[in-house]
Amino acid sequence: LMHLTRKLIEIRSILLSVDQKDGLKLPSIVVIGSQSSGKSSVLEAIVGQEFLPKGDNMVTRRPIELTLVHLPTENGKAVEYGEFPALGLGKITDFSQIQRTLTDLNLAVPTSEAVSNDPIDLRIYSSRVPDLTLIDLPGYVQIASMDQPETLKEKIAALCDRYIREPNIILAVCAADVDLANSPALRASRRVDPLGLRTIGVLTKMDLVEPEQGAAILRGNRYPLHLGYVGVVCKGAARKSGDNMGDVARRSEHNFFSRHQEYYGQSSSLMVGTDTLRKRLMEVLESSMASSLHGITNAVQLELEEATYQFKVQYNDRKISAESYVAETMDALKARFKDSQAQFAKPAVRARLKSMLDDRVMDVLEQLYWPDARTPELSALVADGKLRVEDIEPYWRYKLDAASSLLTKSGVGRDATQLVADGLRALIDSIARNEPFNHHPRAAERLVQLSHGILRDRMGVTSDQVENCIKPYKYEVEIDDREWDEGRTRAVELFEREIGMCETKLREIRKRVGGSRKLNRIVDYVKTLEENEKERKRRRIEAGEGETSTSAPEAVEEYRYSPASIVDARHARLYADRLAVLKFRIQTLKGKRCKAGPNNDVLCPEVFLNVVANKLAYTSAMFINIELLDQFFYQFPREIDSRLIYDLDRSEISRFARENPAIRRHLDLQERKEKLEHVMQQLQSLANLRKDAQPTPRRS
Ligand code: GDP
């Protein structure tokens, strides 16, 4: 039947990882006792090794889930090692290292927290231990010391209360030399198990009381426990290390009880000695496990049915794995990336660059032409024939060259490359921000980094290359009729758009101010203000007064309208002036002379500049495509493969997949179902074994 305990211990630890539901818990032995009652000594005596943290202030701060697994001896030699499954340290054969690790884990609990509910999972495999699960809990604090937080006492009591619930077996450790009435362990156990049906009393330090008295306590007449008391002497058991430490301690314990044969001998039918305690624990745990078997099988069955149902309903039995999720995500990423390539096809890039340059052309016109008082000359030629081209040609030729320079030397290489790179950045940012990468902040960050890395590498080269290739346009631009015609059409469109914009602005202002008549009044008023101001200045200068003269009572007048309206009126004037120029010029652009062709470039700077902008856009797009886009779309998917995925190990893949809540839920349910299925199989085979082992009733 030893088989049963062992199997159920395995099952117990799987069930603990499924969830902490009470119904799915198999019993374990919970060790409680006050500080210095000898709790550690007893545990170490059971294990036969010194492994628990010691030291003045070394109060256990986290529960230790101690699983003992019996191993057969190898060639007559005992095998012995420990493992912390959660830490991945592998087999630890040096028990002082286990002790150090436990000390570190305890010290890692912040002092402000005092104790932590999070258990430490420690497994000890040894030829000397039976199959047992024991949970070591912090010792009850009797007197709170200065450096312990006030709440420590209550926190420990609460933690112990959680563990001494059913179906666990309580090992209540009490020192024989302390009145049992004062034992916090017995008191706690009595509250949850008044008859002592699942409490074993352990009396430590039996050597410190007279045998007569010791035997009396063991008989348990005063504080009866159904499972009884076991008396032990563990002095020194925990104080000597080495392979035979257990033996020495056992011998001295054995000697002690033999010396007092008349009290503790077989005839007394009292339970004494660590070996007896161990056997007792095995028996109790085994019978407790056996009686839990039926209940736990039913509980697991129910949970499994529920999990199976949910898996069918929610996921239609579709199985996934972290690996497949990662692969799918990366495929989707690359597909998305590939689709976006169309956005960066040459015509699209050209159009974007052109629109950037169109704005620049408008800026140049605004800077050089519109404020020029002679601008009407350019159109007057069309209106009346008074001015001859030859007369004005030099001035406007010079102006046109300046405008063209301003456009071609404005850093087109840098800005165009920047514009396209910004587009690529925006694309990657949007991929990184959206499903499913919004769930994977670290991977998203990495995507962004990788893309920026490539862009950084390519930007300088590209921008130089573009600048180089547009160089000829800085000196000479040849234009054929077709190009001119296209440029003119485009210039007209741009002017119409600009006119539309100005009109909209004006409409808005009109509405804000309260109608066009009111706006006109304010505009007139602003004009008078300005004229008055001019007049005053003139007079002041005539009178030899400085600019600093203070007498300006008219300023009060400003308050006839609100400051906001005054500002609106000033803007309205600017828009109106701009509209006048634009409308004036669009007439010319649509007129005969501009239609005539590239020979009239001086008279139609808008068309000329538009054609230049078009050539710049065309050339830039071509080289940006070669130097930046092709490289980027080639390199990025490869970097994803080599620097995003192949870096991940198994646990990182699982962590990555679980960052996505939908995938985490799916995986959780799937794993839960699989674990329950596994447990169910094990439970069923155990039940079958037991059925076979039971003698078949003979027919009478
Ligand atoms: P814990 O605080 O409950 O874990 O108690 P320890 O196991 O650390 O023991 C407290 C003290 O009691 C230590 O100094 C042990 O050496 C001592 N001690 C433990 N068991 C016995 C025993 O059976 N006999 C005697 N005389 N001392 C013991």
PDB file of C-alpha atoms in Angstrom, residues 7-121:
ATOM      1  CA  LYS A   7       1.150   8.123  -6.015  1.00  0.00           C
ATOM      2  CA  LEU A   8      -1.154  10.383  -4.120  1.00  0.00           C
ATOM      3  CA  ILE A   9       1.718  12.647  -3.148  1.00  0.00           C
ATOM      4  CA  GLU A  10       2.477  13.053  -6.850  1.00  0.00           C
ATOM      5  CA  ILE A  11      -1.160  13.673  -7.590  1.00  0.00           C
ATOM      6  CA  ARG A  12      -1.335  16.143  -4.733  1.00  0.00           C
ATOM      7  CA  SER A  13       1.399  18.290  -6.204  1.00  0.00           C
ATOM      8  CA  ILE A  14      -0.236  18.272  -9.648  1.00  0.00           C
ATOM      9  CA  LEU A  15      -3.550  19.261  -8.090  1.00  0.00           C
ATOM     10  CA  LEU A  16      -1.852  22.095  -6.211  1.00  0.00           C
ATOM     11  CA  SER A  17      -0.687  23.431  -9.560  1.00  0.00           C
ATOM     12  CA  VAL A  18      -4.184  23.101 -11.020  1.00  0.00           C
ATOM     13  CA  ASP A  19      -5.673  25.290  -8.342  1.00  0.00           C
ATOM     14  CA  GLN A  20      -5.977  25.787  -4.643  1.00  0.00           C
ATOM     15  CA  LYS A  21      -9.621  24.755  -4.332  1.00  0.00           C
ATOM     16  CA  ASP A  22     -10.291  22.990  -1.063  1.00  0.00           C
ATOM     17  CA  GLY A  23     -12.171  20.214  -2.789  1.00  0.00           C
ATOM     18  CA  LEU A  24      -9.120  19.294  -4.804  1.00  0.00           C
ATOM     19  CA  LYS A  25      -6.762  19.000  -1.893  1.00  0.00           C
ATOM     20  CA  LEU A  26      -5.170  15.807  -0.724  1.00  0.00           C
ATOM     21  CA  PRO A  27      -4.005  15.722   2.860  1.00  0.00           C
ATOM     22  CA  SER A  28      -0.559  16.763   3.967  1.00  0.00           C
ATOM     23  CA  ILE A  29       0.994  16.858   7.411  1.00  0.00           C
ATOM     24  CA  VAL A  30       1.174  20.369   8.795  1.00  0.00           C
ATOM     25  CA  VAL A  31       3.786  21.006  11.446  1.00  0.00           C
ATOM     26  CA  ILE A  32       2.913  23.653  14.000  1.00  0.00           C
ATOM     27  CA  GLY A  33       4.427  24.578  17.341  1.00  0.00           C
ATOM     28  CA  SER A  34       5.700  27.581  19.206  1.00  0.00           C
ATOM     29  CA  GLN A  35       9.169  28.920  18.696  1.00  0.00           C
ATOM     30  CA  SER A  36      11.841  26.805  20.363  1.00  0.00           C
ATOM     31  CA  SER A  37       9.421  23.966  20.969  1.00  0.00           C
ATOM     32  CA  GLY A  38      11.840  21.832  18.944  1.00  0.00           C
ATOM     33  CA  LYS A  39       9.912  21.894  15.676  1.00  0.00           C
ATOM     34  CA  SER A  40      12.986  22.180  13.473  1.00  0.00           C
ATOM     35  CA  SER A  41      14.743  19.460  15.393  1.00  0.00           C
ATOM     36  CA  VAL A  42      11.830  17.088  14.858  1.00  0.00           C
ATOM     37  CA  LEU A  43      11.646  17.812  11.131  1.00  0.00           C
ATOM     38  CA  GLU A  44      15.365  17.347  10.725  1.00  0.00           C
ATOM     39  CA  ALA A  45      15.202  14.131  12.721  1.00  0.00           C
ATOM     40  CA  ILE A  46      12.521  12.826  10.356  1.00  0.00           C
ATOM     41  CA  VAL A  47      14.602  13.774   7.316  1.00  0.00           C
ATOM     42  CA  GLY A  48      17.852  12.718   8.967  1.00  0.00           C
ATOM     43  CA  GLN A  49      19.604  15.836   7.697  1.00  0.00           C
ATOM     44  CA  GLU A  50      20.265  19.318   8.938  1.00  0.00           C
ATOM     45  CA  PHE A  51      18.737  21.633   6.364  1.00  0.00           C
ATOM     46  CA  LEU A  52      16.545  24.217   8.119  1.00  0.00           C
ATOM     47  CA  PRO A  53      17.682  27.809   8.655  1.00  0.00           C
ATOM     48  CA  LYS A  54      19.138  28.445  12.106  1.00  0.00           C
ATOM     49  CA  GLY A  55      20.265  31.526  13.925  1.00  0.00           C
ATOM     50  CA  ASP A  56      19.052  33.895  16.555  1.00  0.00           C
ATOM     51  CA  ASN A  57      16.646  35.804  14.401  1.00  0.00           C
ATOM     52  CA  MET A  58      15.978  33.098  11.861  1.00  0.00           C
ATOM     53  CA  VAL A  59      12.251  32.766  12.258  1.00  0.00           C
ATOM     54  CA  THR A  60      10.715  30.848   9.355  1.00  0.00           C
ATOM     55  CA  ARG A  61       8.942  33.476   7.299  1.00  0.00           C
ATOM     56  CA  ARG A  62       7.399  31.394   4.544  1.00  0.00           C
ATOM     57  CA  PRO A  63       5.675  28.008   4.704  1.00  0.00           C
ATOM     58  CA  ILE A  64       7.882  25.207   3.387  1.00  0.00           C
ATOM     59  CA  GLU A  65       6.034  22.554   1.402  1.00  0.00           C
ATOM     60  CA  LEU A  66       8.367  19.679   2.062  1.00  0.00           C
ATOM     61  CA  THR A  67       7.853  16.619  -0.107  1.00  0.00           C
ATOM     62  CA  LEU A  68       9.858  13.568   0.920  1.00  0.00           C
ATOM     63  CA  VAL A  69      10.344  10.969  -1.782  1.00  0.00           C
ATOM     64  CA  HIS A  70      11.736   7.612  -0.868  1.00  0.00           C
ATOM     65  CA  LEU A  71      14.440   6.332  -3.224  1.00  0.00           C
ATOM     66  CA  PRO A  72      15.846   2.811  -3.236  1.00  0.00           C
ATOM     67  CA  THR A  73      19.532   2.565  -2.313  1.00  0.00           C
ATOM     68  CA  GLU A  74      21.991   2.312  -5.183  1.00  0.00           C
ATOM     69  CA  ASN A  75      24.471  -0.557  -4.743  1.00  0.00           C
ATOM     70  CA  GLY A  76      23.809  -0.523  -1.034  1.00  0.00           C
ATOM     71  CA  LYS A  77      24.572   3.200  -0.796  1.00  0.00           C
ATOM     72  CA  ALA A  78      22.058   5.779   0.265  1.00  0.00           C
ATOM     73  CA  VAL A  79      21.116   8.360  -2.353  1.00  0.00           C
ATOM     74  CA  GLU A  80      20.214  11.777  -1.031  1.00  0.00           C
ATOM     75  CA  TYR A  81      19.476  15.137  -2.618  1.00  0.00           C
ATOM     76  CA  GLY A  82      17.075  18.040  -2.570  1.00  0.00           C
ATOM     77  CA  GLU A  83      15.385  20.157  -5.241  1.00  0.00           C
ATOM     78  CA  PHE A  84      13.605  23.493  -5.402  1.00  0.00           C
ATOM     79  CA  PRO A  85      11.419  22.966  -8.504  1.00  0.00           C
ATOM     80  CA  ALA A  86      10.500  26.632  -8.725  1.00  0.00           C
ATOM     81  CA  LEU A  87      14.102  27.798  -8.706  1.00  0.00           C
ATOM     82  CA  GLY A  88      15.507  25.485 -11.339  1.00  0.00           C
ATOM     83  CA  LEU A  89      18.724  24.870  -9.411  1.00  0.00           C
ATOM     84  CA  GLY A  90      18.740  21.165 -10.195  1.00  0.00           C
ATOM     85  CA  LYS A  91      19.727  18.454  -7.762  1.00  0.00           C
ATOM     86  CA  ILE A  92      21.391  19.728  -4.609  1.00  0.00           C
ATOM     87  CA  THR A  93      23.348  17.050  -2.767  1.00  0.00           C
ATOM     88  CA  ASP A  94      24.927  19.415  -0.264  1.00  0.00           C
ATOM     89  CA  PHE A  95      22.320  19.964   2.434  1.00  0.00           C
ATOM     90  CA  SER A  96      24.093  23.026   3.778  1.00  0.00           C
ATOM     91  CA  GLN A  97      23.364  24.608   0.404  1.00  0.00           C
ATOM     92  CA  ILE A  98      19.690  23.798   0.865  1.00  0.00           C
ATOM     93  CA  GLN A  99      19.938  25.453   4.262  1.00  0.00           C
ATOM     94  CA  ARG A 100      21.534  28.555   2.717  1.00  0.00           C
ATOM     95  CA  THR A 101      18.913  28.715  -0.018  1.00  0.00           C
ATOM     96  CA  LEU A 102      16.101  28.486   2.535  1.00  0.00           C
ATOM     97  CA  THR A 103      17.791  31.210   4.572  1.00  0.00           C
ATOM     98  CA  ASP A 104      18.002  33.448   1.504  1.00  0.00           C
ATOM     99  CA  LEU A 105      14.371  32.816   0.596  1.00  0.00           C
ATOM    100  CA  ASN A 106      13.334  33.688   4.132  1.00  0.00           C
ATOM    101  CA  LEU A 107      15.422  36.816   4.257  1.00  0.00           C
ATOM    102  CA  ALA A 108      13.954  37.901   0.928  1.00  0.00           C
ATOM    103  CA  VAL A 109      10.595  38.446   2.618  1.00  0.00           C
ATOM    104  CA  PRO A 110      10.561  42.160   3.389  1.00  0.00           C
ATOM    105  CA  THR A 111      10.679  42.930   7.109  1.00  0.00           C
ATOM    106  CA  SER A 112       7.579  45.059   6.705  1.00  0.00           C
ATOM    107  CA  GLU A 113       5.664  41.983   5.597  1.00  0.00           C
ATOM    108  CA  ALA A 114       7.111  39.831   8.387  1.00  0.00           C
ATOM    109  CA  VAL A 115       5.714  36.589   7.003  1.00  0.00           C
ATOM    110  CA  SER A 116       4.594  35.585   3.538  1.00  0.00           C
ATOM    111  CA  ASN A 117       1.822  33.177   2.549  1.00  0.00           C
ATOM    112  CA  ASP A 118       3.691  32.099  -0.539  1.00  0.00           C
ATOM    113  CA  PRO A 119       5.032  28.600   0.154  1.00  0.00           C
ATOM    114  CA  ILE A 120       8.514  27.366  -0.744  1.00  0.00           C
ATOM    115  CA  ASP A 121       8.417  24.090  -2.613  1.00  0.00           C
TER     116      ASP A 121
END
